[in-house]
């Protein structure tokens, strides 16, 4: 296997596909992530004003709370953390290498662009129901 | 409760595989968008091929039901364009941002905050979007085999052959 212990994308991708099929068979759940961001936003807004959240159409459709998919996304965080620590590839980094080569060490600029990108990407993902 | 546990275990294994294949990094995601490094494309297409055969098999055996989403042209096209724009800026997608944070990529945290904000803004805009964008080009729940009017076991091998040729071509080009 090439470059510092990385698994072939064909092997890992194939296993991920198998995992997806098993999930449908055993839990009846298809992989997804973006709905969990809606539930998280709803849970935060509930802290500020539960009455308002209860009246919002989208939070009636996507009820704020922890479900299978929310735990799935949390699991991705844990699985990646364990794999990174076990293989010595965990690296605290505020600016990705490719960004650094192009824009230099600019963590604040990177944070602003990442945040803005996140806003736009999630709005688009929800709109397309992806 | 067991549903939450299934979610956690499935996510853990998926995150483990994503990290092992090195596909959650900004450099890999931007590498694909800049057509420099197709690692994530190889991962995704292999996943899709396996998932496609497996899930249709489960459906034919009566063990699962497909989860088909409505094809509404307006929101799919506009949403897709917005998602692509945001993805290019962030360099992580919703699922991989959690994995990137697990690898120690602090910038993914700002992306996650942005995505929660984007979800909140979407919830605000939803009533208006329902009256406008969601009414543009509603084609209902569609699948490719349905549109072509053929059995899915005719479409699946053709798709797989196409993907294999594409992947072979990428390997030859060293991408």
PDB file of C-alpha atoms in Angstrom:
ATOM      1  CA  UNK A   1       0.000   0.000   0.000  1.00  0.00           C
ATOM      2  CA  UNK A   2       1.313   3.368  -0.963  1.00  0.00           C
ATOM      3  CA  UNK A   3       2.367   6.487   0.957  1.00  0.00           C
ATOM      4  CA  UNK A   4       2.911   6.109   4.728  1.00  0.00           C
ATOM      5  CA  UNK A   5       0.426   3.327   5.407  1.00  0.00           C
ATOM      6  CA  UNK A   6      -2.532   4.783   3.548  1.00  0.00           C
ATOM      7  CA  UNK A   7      -5.067   2.193   2.414  1.00  0.00           C
ATOM      8  CA  UNK A   8      -5.927   1.915  -1.264  1.00  0.00           C
ATOM      9  CA  UNK A   9      -8.998   4.067  -2.013  1.00  0.00           C
ATOM     10  CA  UNK A  10     -10.471   1.078  -3.876  1.00  0.00           C
ATOM     11  CA  UNK A  11     -10.161  -1.183  -0.827  1.00  0.00           C
ATOM     12  CA  UNK A  12     -11.398   1.415   1.680  1.00  0.00           C
ATOM     13  CA  UNK A  13     -14.132   2.613  -0.698  1.00  0.00           C
ATOM     14  CA  UNK A  14     -15.291  -0.943  -1.340  1.00  0.00           C
ATOM     15  CA  UNK A  15     -15.438  -1.659   2.402  1.00  0.00           C
ATOM     16  CA  UNK A  16     -17.333   1.619   2.945  1.00  0.00           C
ATOM     17  CA  UNK A  17     -19.842   0.517   0.293  1.00  0.00           C
ATOM     18  CA  UNK A  18     -20.254  -2.821   2.061  1.00  0.00           C
ATOM     19  CA  UNK A  19     -20.725  -0.992   5.364  1.00  0.00           C
ATOM     20  CA  UNK A  20     -23.456   1.101   3.739  1.00  0.00           C
ATOM     21  CA  UNK A  21     -25.271  -2.017   2.509  1.00  0.00           C
ATOM     22  CA  UNK A  22     -24.997  -3.674   5.946  1.00  0.00           C
ATOM     23  CA  UNK A  23     -26.384  -0.530   7.544  1.00  0.00           C
ATOM     24  CA  UNK A  24     -29.430  -0.659   5.271  1.00  0.00           C
ATOM     25  CA  UNK A  25     -29.895  -4.368   6.031  1.00  0.00           C
ATOM     26  CA  UNK A  26     -29.363  -4.294   9.804  1.00  0.00           C
ATOM     27  CA  UNK A  27     -30.539  -0.826  10.824  1.00  0.00           C
ATOM     28  CA  UNK A  28     -32.594   0.280   7.822  1.00  0.00           C
ATOM     29  CA  UNK A  29     -30.464   3.431   7.621  1.00  0.00           C
ATOM     30  CA  UNK A  30     -28.876   5.036   4.557  1.00  0.00           C
ATOM     31  CA  UNK A  31     -25.703   7.108   5.007  1.00  0.00           C
ATOM     32  CA  UNK A  32     -26.203  10.846   5.312  1.00  0.00           C
ATOM     33  CA  UNK A  33     -24.816  13.749   7.284  1.00  0.00           C
ATOM     34  CA  UNK A  34     -26.356  17.098   6.508  1.00  0.00           C
ATOM     35  CA  UNK A  35     -29.700  16.563   8.278  1.00  0.00           C
ATOM     36  CA  UNK A  36     -27.735  16.338  11.536  1.00  0.00           C
ATOM     37  CA  UNK A  37     -26.590  19.927  11.100  1.00  0.00           C
ATOM     38  CA  UNK A  38     -30.246  20.986  10.914  1.00  0.00           C
ATOM     39  CA  UNK A  39     -31.044  19.036  14.095  1.00  0.00           C
ATOM     40  CA  UNK A  40     -28.027  20.632  15.814  1.00  0.00           C
ATOM     41  CA  UNK A  41     -29.100  24.137  14.738  1.00  0.00           C
ATOM     42  CA  UNK A  42     -32.592  23.356  16.040  1.00  0.00           C
ATOM     43  CA  UNK A  43     -31.277  22.128  19.396  1.00  0.00           C
ATOM     44  CA  UNK A  44     -29.219  25.310  19.828  1.00  0.00           C
ATOM     45  CA  UNK A  45     -32.193  27.494  18.864  1.00  0.00           C
ATOM     46  CA  UNK A  46     -34.380  25.602  21.330  1.00  0.00           C
ATOM     47  CA  UNK A  47     -32.106  26.833  24.112  1.00  0.00           C
ATOM     48  CA  UNK A  48     -32.773  30.404  22.985  1.00  0.00           C
ATOM     49  CA  UNK A  49     -36.470  30.189  22.191  1.00  0.00           C
ATOM     50  CA  UNK A  50     -38.279  26.832  22.219  1.00  0.00           C
ATOM     51  CA  UNK A  51     -41.676  28.358  21.283  1.00  0.00           C
ATOM     52  CA  UNK A  52     -40.310  29.804  18.081  1.00  0.00           C
ATOM     53  CA  UNK A  53     -38.607  26.527  17.049  1.00  0.00           C
ATOM     54  CA  UNK A  54     -41.866  24.621  17.652  1.00  0.00           C
ATOM     55  CA  UNK A  55     -43.604  26.896  15.134  1.00  0.00           C
ATOM     56  CA  UNK A  56     -40.998  26.768  12.365  1.00  0.00           C
ATOM     57  CA  UNK A  57     -42.057  24.546   9.450  1.00  0.00           C
ATOM     58  CA  UNK A  58     -38.591  23.156   8.823  1.00  0.00           C
ATOM     59  CA  UNK A  59     -38.050  22.179  12.468  1.00  0.00           C
ATOM     60  CA  UNK A  60     -41.463  20.517  12.447  1.00  0.00           C
ATOM     61  CA  UNK A  61     -40.309  18.480   9.438  1.00  0.00           C
ATOM     62  CA  UNK A  62     -36.781  17.840  10.780  1.00  0.00           C
ATOM     63  CA  UNK A  63     -37.278  17.575  14.538  1.00  0.00           C
ATOM     64  CA  UNK A  64     -34.296  18.783  16.626  1.00  0.00           C
ATOM     65  CA  UNK A  65     -32.688  15.978  18.629  1.00  0.00           C
ATOM     66  CA  UNK A  66     -30.156  13.157  18.562  1.00  0.00           C
ATOM     67  CA  UNK A  67     -30.970  10.319  16.151  1.00  0.00           C
ATOM     68  CA  UNK A  68     -29.189   7.539  14.233  1.00  0.00           C
ATOM     69  CA  UNK A  69     -27.595   9.964  11.765  1.00  0.00           C
ATOM     70  CA  UNK A  70     -26.392  12.381  14.441  1.00  0.00           C
ATOM     71  CA  UNK A  71     -24.585   9.512  16.164  1.00  0.00           C
ATOM     72  CA  UNK A  72     -23.270   8.413  12.757  1.00  0.00           C
ATOM     73  CA  UNK A  73     -21.642  11.827  12.220  1.00  0.00           C
ATOM     74  CA  UNK A  74     -20.274  11.799  15.775  1.00  0.00           C
ATOM     75  CA  UNK A  75     -18.947   8.285  15.084  1.00  0.00           C
ATOM     76  CA  UNK A  76     -17.093   9.567  11.984  1.00  0.00           C
ATOM     77  CA  UNK A  77     -15.279  12.013  14.268  1.00  0.00           C
ATOM     78  CA  UNK A  78     -14.322   9.246  16.725  1.00  0.00           C
ATOM     79  CA  UNK A  79     -13.350   6.711  14.046  1.00  0.00           C
ATOM     80  CA  UNK A  80     -11.131   9.217  12.297  1.00  0.00           C
ATOM     81  CA  UNK A  81      -9.573  10.277  15.620  1.00  0.00           C
ATOM     82  CA  UNK A  82      -8.711   6.676  16.532  1.00  0.00           C
ATOM     83  CA  UNK A  83      -7.365   5.842  13.051  1.00  0.00           C
ATOM     84  CA  UNK A  84      -5.256   9.023  13.032  1.00  0.00           C
ATOM     85  CA  UNK A  85      -3.833   8.449  16.515  1.00  0.00           C
ATOM     86  CA  UNK A  86      -3.144   4.755  15.864  1.00  0.00           C
ATOM     87  CA  UNK A  87      -1.265   5.480  12.641  1.00  0.00           C
ATOM     88  CA  UNK A  88       0.565   8.556  13.902  1.00  0.00           C
ATOM     89  CA  UNK A  89      -1.081  10.783  11.299  1.00  0.00           C
ATOM     90  CA  UNK A  90      -2.986  12.963  13.797  1.00  0.00           C
ATOM     91  CA  UNK A  91      -1.815  16.523  13.294  1.00  0.00           C
ATOM     92  CA  UNK A  92      -3.192  19.662  14.888  1.00  0.00           C
ATOM     93  CA  UNK A  93      -3.305  22.083  12.014  1.00  0.00           C
ATOM     94  CA  UNK A  94      -5.065  25.447  11.583  1.00  0.00           C
ATOM     95  CA  UNK A  95      -4.107  25.864   7.923  1.00  0.00           C
ATOM     96  CA  UNK A  96      -4.039  22.951   5.409  1.00  0.00           C
ATOM     97  CA  UNK A  97      -0.788  22.373   3.455  1.00  0.00           C
ATOM     98  CA  UNK A  98      -2.275  23.287   0.079  1.00  0.00           C
ATOM     99  CA  UNK A  99      -3.734  26.509   1.498  1.00  0.00           C
ATOM    100  CA  UNK A 100      -0.396  27.360   3.118  1.00  0.00           C
ATOM    101  CA  UNK A 101       1.477  26.982  -0.186  1.00  0.00           C
ATOM    102  CA  UNK A 102      -0.940  29.325  -1.943  1.00  0.00           C
ATOM    103  CA  UNK A 103      -1.940  31.848   0.758  1.00  0.00           C
ATOM    104  CA  UNK A 104       0.793  31.447   3.387  1.00  0.00           C
ATOM    105  CA  UNK A 105       0.180  30.836   7.088  1.00  0.00           C
ATOM    106  CA  UNK A 106      -3.107  32.767   7.403  1.00  0.00           C
ATOM    107  CA  UNK A 107      -5.246  30.973  10.010  1.00  0.00           C
ATOM    108  CA  UNK A 108      -7.777  33.785  10.472  1.00  0.00           C
ATOM    109  CA  UNK A 109      -8.391  34.111   6.743  1.00  0.00           C
ATOM    110  CA  UNK A 110      -8.695  30.326   6.535  1.00  0.00           C
ATOM    111  CA  UNK A 111     -11.221  30.284   9.428  1.00  0.00           C
ATOM    112  CA  UNK A 112     -13.347  33.007   7.786  1.00  0.00           C
ATOM    113  CA  UNK A 113     -13.363  31.246   4.396  1.00  0.00           C
ATOM    114  CA  UNK A 114     -14.093  27.865   6.035  1.00  0.00           C
ATOM    115  CA  UNK A 115     -17.020  29.369   7.968  1.00  0.00           C
ATOM    116  CA  UNK A 116     -18.444  31.141   4.904  1.00  0.00           C
ATOM    117  CA  UNK A 117     -17.971  28.030   2.784  1.00  0.00           C
ATOM    118  CA  UNK A 118     -19.782  26.018   5.437  1.00  0.00           C
ATOM    119  CA  UNK A 119     -22.772  28.382   5.401  1.00  0.00           C
ATOM    120  CA  UNK A 120     -23.108  28.256   1.608  1.00  0.00           C
ATOM    121  CA  UNK A 121     -22.442  24.504   1.318  1.00  0.00           C
ATOM    122  CA  UNK A 122     -25.038  23.583   3.943  1.00  0.00           C
ATOM    123  CA  UNK A 123     -27.689  25.915   2.508  1.00  0.00           C
ATOM    124  CA  UNK A 124     -27.134  24.269  -0.881  1.00  0.00           C
ATOM    125  CA  UNK A 125     -27.114  20.741   0.544  1.00  0.00           C
ATOM    126  CA  UNK A 126     -30.436  21.287   2.334  1.00  0.00           C
ATOM    127  CA  UNK A 127     -31.973  22.928  -0.731  1.00  0.00           C
ATOM    128  CA  UNK A 128     -31.041  19.965  -2.939  1.00  0.00           C
ATOM    129  CA  UNK A 129     -32.096  17.580  -0.128  1.00  0.00           C
ATOM    130  CA  UNK A 130     -28.669  15.957  -0.169  1.00  0.00           C
TER     131      UNK A 130
ATOM    132  CA  UNK B   1     -31.516   3.271  21.889  1.00  0.00           C
ATOM    133  CA  UNK B   2     -30.092   0.469  19.716  1.00  0.00           C
ATOM    134  CA  UNK B   3     -30.606   2.745  16.724  1.00  0.00           C
ATOM    135  CA  UNK B   4     -28.270   5.307  18.300  1.00  0.00           C
ATOM    136  CA  UNK B   5     -25.692   2.598  18.998  1.00  0.00           C
ATOM    137  CA  UNK B   6     -25.910   1.346  15.403  1.00  0.00           C
ATOM    138  CA  UNK B   7     -25.338   4.931  14.245  1.00  0.00           C
ATOM    139  CA  UNK B   8     -22.288   5.347  16.456  1.00  0.00           C
ATOM    140  CA  UNK B   9     -20.686   2.046  15.421  1.00  0.00           C
ATOM    141  CA  UNK B  10     -21.414   2.558  11.708  1.00  0.00           C
ATOM    142  CA  UNK B  11     -20.038   6.104  11.866  1.00  0.00           C
ATOM    143  CA  UNK B  12     -16.950   4.930  13.741  1.00  0.00           C
ATOM    144  CA  UNK B  13     -16.139   2.320  11.086  1.00  0.00           C
ATOM    145  CA  UNK B  14     -16.876   4.754   8.255  1.00  0.00           C
ATOM    146  CA  UNK B  15     -14.690   7.449   9.836  1.00  0.00           C
ATOM    147  CA  UNK B  16     -11.929   4.881  10.328  1.00  0.00           C
ATOM    148  CA  UNK B  17     -12.044   3.907   6.625  1.00  0.00           C
ATOM    149  CA  UNK B  18     -12.169   7.543   5.481  1.00  0.00           C
ATOM    150  CA  UNK B  19      -9.118   8.386   7.566  1.00  0.00           C
ATOM    151  CA  UNK B  20      -7.191   5.276   6.459  1.00  0.00           C
ATOM    152  CA  UNK B  21      -7.740   6.147   2.799  1.00  0.00           C
ATOM    153  CA  UNK B  22      -6.674   9.749   3.532  1.00  0.00           C
ATOM    154  CA  UNK B  23      -9.763  11.112   1.800  1.00  0.00           C
ATOM    155  CA  UNK B  24     -10.951  13.583   4.443  1.00  0.00           C
ATOM    156  CA  UNK B  25      -8.111  16.036   4.006  1.00  0.00           C
ATOM    157  CA  UNK B  26      -8.525  19.484   2.552  1.00  0.00           C
ATOM    158  CA  UNK B  27      -5.628  18.755   0.181  1.00  0.00           C
ATOM    159  CA  UNK B  28      -7.389  15.645  -1.162  1.00  0.00           C
ATOM    160  CA  UNK B  29     -10.779  17.337  -1.523  1.00  0.00           C
ATOM    161  CA  UNK B  30      -9.345  20.410  -3.239  1.00  0.00           C
ATOM    162  CA  UNK B  31      -7.037  18.088  -5.181  1.00  0.00           C
ATOM    163  CA  UNK B  32     -10.112  16.439  -6.699  1.00  0.00           C
ATOM    164  CA  UNK B  33     -11.859  19.751  -7.423  1.00  0.00           C
ATOM    165  CA  UNK B  34      -8.680  21.016  -9.099  1.00  0.00           C
ATOM    166  CA  UNK B  35      -8.416  17.741 -11.072  1.00  0.00           C
ATOM    167  CA  UNK B  36      -4.976  17.068  -9.600  1.00  0.00           C
ATOM    168  CA  UNK B  37      -5.632  14.040  -7.383  1.00  0.00           C
ATOM    169  CA  UNK B  38      -8.574  11.705  -7.900  1.00  0.00           C
ATOM    170  CA  UNK B  39      -8.211   9.669  -4.685  1.00  0.00           C
ATOM    171  CA  UNK B  40     -11.639  10.687  -3.356  1.00  0.00           C
ATOM    172  CA  UNK B  41     -13.265  10.014  -6.726  1.00  0.00           C
ATOM    173  CA  UNK B  42     -11.831   6.471  -6.656  1.00  0.00           C
ATOM    174  CA  UNK B  43     -13.112   5.977  -3.107  1.00  0.00           C
ATOM    175  CA  UNK B  44     -16.579   7.342  -3.880  1.00  0.00           C
ATOM    176  CA  UNK B  45     -17.117   5.496  -7.154  1.00  0.00           C
ATOM    177  CA  UNK B  46     -15.987   2.179  -5.635  1.00  0.00           C
ATOM    178  CA  UNK B  47     -18.394   2.764  -2.749  1.00  0.00           C
ATOM    179  CA  UNK B  48     -21.210   3.609  -5.134  1.00  0.00           C
ATOM    180  CA  UNK B  49     -20.643   0.479  -7.221  1.00  0.00           C
ATOM    181  CA  UNK B  50     -20.694  -1.824  -4.181  1.00  0.00           C
ATOM    182  CA  UNK B  51     -23.608   0.028  -2.579  1.00  0.00           C
ATOM    183  CA  UNK B  52     -25.629   0.011  -5.789  1.00  0.00           C
ATOM    184  CA  UNK B  53     -25.377  -3.769  -6.266  1.00  0.00           C
ATOM    185  CA  UNK B  54     -25.932  -4.466  -2.564  1.00  0.00           C
ATOM    186  CA  UNK B  55     -28.913  -2.212  -1.993  1.00  0.00           C
ATOM    187  CA  UNK B  56     -30.738  -3.288  -5.161  1.00  0.00           C
ATOM    188  CA  UNK B  57     -30.075  -6.904  -4.195  1.00  0.00           C
ATOM    189  CA  UNK B  58     -31.602  -6.278  -0.755  1.00  0.00           C
ATOM    190  CA  UNK B  59     -34.584  -4.649  -2.410  1.00  0.00           C
ATOM    191  CA  UNK B  60     -35.124  -7.546  -4.814  1.00  0.00           C
ATOM    192  CA  UNK B  61     -34.907  -9.993  -1.900  1.00  0.00           C
ATOM    193  CA  UNK B  62     -37.498  -7.908  -0.045  1.00  0.00           C
ATOM    194  CA  UNK B  63     -35.040  -7.104   2.746  1.00  0.00           C
ATOM    195  CA  UNK B  64     -34.938  -3.334   2.291  1.00  0.00           C
ATOM    196  CA  UNK B  65     -36.681  -0.484   0.604  1.00  0.00           C
ATOM    197  CA  UNK B  66     -34.989   2.123  -1.564  1.00  0.00           C
ATOM    198  CA  UNK B  67     -35.026   5.634  -0.197  1.00  0.00           C
ATOM    199  CA  UNK B  68     -35.738   7.677  -3.316  1.00  0.00           C
ATOM    200  CA  UNK B  69     -35.854  11.454  -3.158  1.00  0.00           C
ATOM    201  CA  UNK B  70     -38.032  13.633  -5.347  1.00  0.00           C
ATOM    202  CA  UNK B  71     -36.417  15.107  -8.431  1.00  0.00           C
ATOM    203  CA  UNK B  72     -37.295  18.789  -8.338  1.00  0.00           C
ATOM    204  CA  UNK B  73     -35.084  20.510 -10.912  1.00  0.00           C
ATOM    205  CA  UNK B  74     -35.032  24.011  -9.325  1.00  0.00           C
ATOM    206  CA  UNK B  75     -33.729  23.142  -5.849  1.00  0.00           C
ATOM    207  CA  UNK B  76     -31.490  20.321  -7.119  1.00  0.00           C
ATOM    208  CA  UNK B  77     -29.698  22.549  -9.647  1.00  0.00           C
ATOM    209  CA  UNK B  78     -29.467  25.658  -7.459  1.00  0.00           C
ATOM    210  CA  UNK B  79     -28.663  23.620  -4.344  1.00  0.00           C
ATOM    211  CA  UNK B  80     -26.001  21.673  -6.217  1.00  0.00           C
ATOM    212  CA  UNK B  81     -24.331  24.852  -7.462  1.00  0.00           C
ATOM    213  CA  UNK B  82     -24.368  26.394  -3.975  1.00  0.00           C
ATOM    214  CA  UNK B  83     -23.057  23.191  -2.416  1.00  0.00           C
ATOM    215  CA  UNK B  84     -20.190  23.048  -4.916  1.00  0.00           C
ATOM    216  CA  UNK B  85     -19.274  26.671  -4.292  1.00  0.00           C
ATOM    217  CA  UNK B  86     -19.302  26.178  -0.519  1.00  0.00           C
ATOM    218  CA  UNK B  87     -17.434  22.870  -0.750  1.00  0.00           C
ATOM    219  CA  UNK B  88     -14.664  24.516  -2.770  1.00  0.00           C
ATOM    220  CA  UNK B  89     -14.303  27.247  -0.136  1.00  0.00           C
ATOM    221  CA  UNK B  90     -14.522  24.950   2.883  1.00  0.00           C
ATOM    222  CA  UNK B  91     -12.614  21.981   1.470  1.00  0.00           C
ATOM    223  CA  UNK B  92     -14.660  19.496   3.520  1.00  0.00           C
ATOM    224  CA  UNK B  93     -18.162  18.141   3.029  1.00  0.00           C
ATOM    225  CA  UNK B  94     -20.637  17.773   5.911  1.00  0.00           C
ATOM    226  CA  UNK B  95     -19.653  14.209   6.849  1.00  0.00           C
ATOM    227  CA  UNK B  96     -15.923  14.559   6.281  1.00  0.00           C
ATOM    228  CA  UNK B  97     -15.708  17.778   8.302  1.00  0.00           C
ATOM    229  CA  UNK B  98     -16.339  15.686  11.435  1.00  0.00           C
ATOM    230  CA  UNK B  99     -13.613  13.272  10.337  1.00  0.00           C
ATOM    231  CA  UNK B 100     -11.209  16.111   9.538  1.00  0.00           C
ATOM    232  CA  UNK B 101     -11.711  17.492  13.031  1.00  0.00           C
ATOM    233  CA  UNK B 102     -10.901  14.007  14.372  1.00  0.00           C
ATOM    234  CA  UNK B 103      -7.600  14.103  12.457  1.00  0.00           C
ATOM    235  CA  UNK B 104      -6.736  17.378  14.180  1.00  0.00           C
ATOM    236  CA  UNK B 105      -7.739  19.771  11.412  1.00  0.00           C
ATOM    237  CA  UNK B 106      -8.879  22.784  13.426  1.00  0.00           C
ATOM    238  CA  UNK B 107     -10.154  24.672  10.372  1.00  0.00           C
ATOM    239  CA  UNK B 108     -12.879  22.024  10.023  1.00  0.00           C
ATOM    240  CA  UNK B 109     -14.329  23.306  13.302  1.00  0.00           C
ATOM    241  CA  UNK B 110     -15.025  26.724  11.721  1.00  0.00           C
ATOM    242  CA  UNK B 111     -16.577  24.905   8.791  1.00  0.00           C
ATOM    243  CA  UNK B 112     -18.863  22.940  11.137  1.00  0.00           C
ATOM    244  CA  UNK B 113     -19.939  26.186  12.836  1.00  0.00           C
ATOM    245  CA  UNK B 114     -20.624  27.634   9.383  1.00  0.00           C
ATOM    246  CA  UNK B 115     -22.676  24.600   8.396  1.00  0.00           C
ATOM    247  CA  UNK B 116     -24.818  24.771  11.546  1.00  0.00           C
ATOM    248  CA  UNK B 117     -25.367  28.465  10.733  1.00  0.00           C
ATOM    249  CA  UNK B 118     -26.217  27.599   7.132  1.00  0.00           C
ATOM    250  CA  UNK B 119     -28.756  25.035   8.360  1.00  0.00           C
ATOM    251  CA  UNK B 120     -30.343  27.676  10.635  1.00  0.00           C
ATOM    252  CA  UNK B 121     -30.547  30.154   7.741  1.00  0.00           C
ATOM    253  CA  UNK B 122     -32.113  27.476   5.559  1.00  0.00           C
ATOM    254  CA  UNK B 123     -34.763  26.820   8.213  1.00  0.00           C
ATOM    255  CA  UNK B 124     -35.568  30.559   8.190  1.00  0.00           C
ATOM    256  CA  UNK B 125     -35.821  30.668   4.404  1.00  0.00           C
ATOM    257  CA  UNK B 126     -37.791  27.410   4.110  1.00  0.00           C
ATOM    258  CA  UNK B 127     -41.358  28.834   3.953  1.00  0.00           C
ATOM    259  CA  UNK B 128     -40.309  31.230   1.182  1.00  0.00           C
ATOM    260  CA  UNK B 129     -38.367  28.533  -0.688  1.00  0.00           C
ATOM    261  CA  UNK B 130     -41.436  26.258  -0.596  1.00  0.00           C
ATOM    262  CA  UNK B 131     -43.459  28.912  -2.425  1.00  0.00           C
ATOM    263  CA  UNK B 132     -40.741  29.609  -5.008  1.00  0.00           C
ATOM    264  CA  UNK B 133     -37.758  27.358  -5.803  1.00  0.00           C
ATOM    265  CA  UNK B 134     -39.495  24.121  -4.744  1.00  0.00           C
ATOM    266  CA  UNK B 135     -42.244  24.652  -7.313  1.00  0.00           C
ATOM    267  CA  UNK B 136     -39.756  24.864 -10.210  1.00  0.00           C
ATOM    268  CA  UNK B 137     -39.668  21.640 -12.246  1.00  0.00           C
ATOM    269  CA  UNK B 138     -41.144  19.032  -9.891  1.00  0.00           C
ATOM    270  CA  UNK B 139     -40.717  15.660 -11.628  1.00  0.00           C
ATOM    271  CA  UNK B 140     -41.539  13.460  -8.628  1.00  0.00           C
ATOM    272  CA  UNK B 141     -39.607  10.428  -7.438  1.00  0.00           C
ATOM    273  CA  UNK B 142     -37.526   9.135 -10.353  1.00  0.00           C
ATOM    274  CA  UNK B 143     -34.813   6.552 -10.894  1.00  0.00           C
ATOM    275  CA  UNK B 144     -32.631   6.075 -13.977  1.00  0.00           C
ATOM    276  CA  UNK B 145     -34.009   2.565 -14.757  1.00  0.00           C
ATOM    277  CA  UNK B 146     -37.547   3.992 -14.480  1.00  0.00           C
ATOM    278  CA  UNK B 147     -36.824   6.868 -16.871  1.00  0.00           C
ATOM    279  CA  UNK B 148     -35.204   4.496 -19.386  1.00  0.00           C
ATOM    280  CA  UNK B 149     -38.006   1.989 -18.865  1.00  0.00           C
ATOM    281  CA  UNK B 150     -35.625  -0.941 -18.318  1.00  0.00           C
ATOM    282  CA  UNK B 151     -34.769  -3.313 -15.459  1.00  0.00           C
ATOM    283  CA  UNK B 152     -32.183  -1.993 -12.979  1.00  0.00           C
ATOM    284  CA  UNK B 153     -29.968  -5.056 -13.576  1.00  0.00           C
ATOM    285  CA  UNK B 154     -29.446  -3.718 -17.091  1.00  0.00           C
ATOM    286  CA  UNK B 155     -28.430  -0.252 -15.890  1.00  0.00           C
ATOM    287  CA  UNK B 156     -26.125  -1.412 -13.073  1.00  0.00           C
ATOM    288  CA  UNK B 157     -23.613  -3.420 -15.214  1.00  0.00           C
ATOM    289  CA  UNK B 158     -23.474  -0.632 -17.805  1.00  0.00           C
ATOM    290  CA  UNK B 159     -22.730   1.867 -15.034  1.00  0.00           C
ATOM    291  CA  UNK B 160     -20.049  -0.403 -13.550  1.00  0.00           C
ATOM    292  CA  UNK B 161     -18.353  -0.927 -16.933  1.00  0.00           C
ATOM    293  CA  UNK B 162     -18.335   2.843 -17.495  1.00  0.00           C
ATOM    294  CA  UNK B 163     -16.845   3.484 -14.058  1.00  0.00           C
ATOM    295  CA  UNK B 164     -14.166   0.799 -14.499  1.00  0.00           C
ATOM    296  CA  UNK B 165     -13.091   2.393 -17.792  1.00  0.00           C
ATOM    297  CA  UNK B 166     -12.992   5.829 -16.155  1.00  0.00           C
ATOM    298  CA  UNK B 167     -10.928   4.527 -13.210  1.00  0.00           C
ATOM    299  CA  UNK B 168      -8.503   2.720 -15.541  1.00  0.00           C
ATOM    300  CA  UNK B 169      -8.073   5.915 -17.491  1.00  0.00           C
ATOM    301  CA  UNK B 170      -7.388   7.883 -14.291  1.00  0.00           C
ATOM    302  CA  UNK B 171      -4.783   5.312 -13.232  1.00  0.00           C
ATOM    303  CA  UNK B 172      -3.079   5.502 -16.635  1.00  0.00           C
ATOM    304  CA  UNK B 173      -2.893   9.274 -16.319  1.00  0.00           C
ATOM    305  CA  UNK B 174      -1.407   8.890 -12.836  1.00  0.00           C
ATOM    306  CA  UNK B 175      -4.193  10.944 -11.218  1.00  0.00           C
TER     307      UNK B 175
END
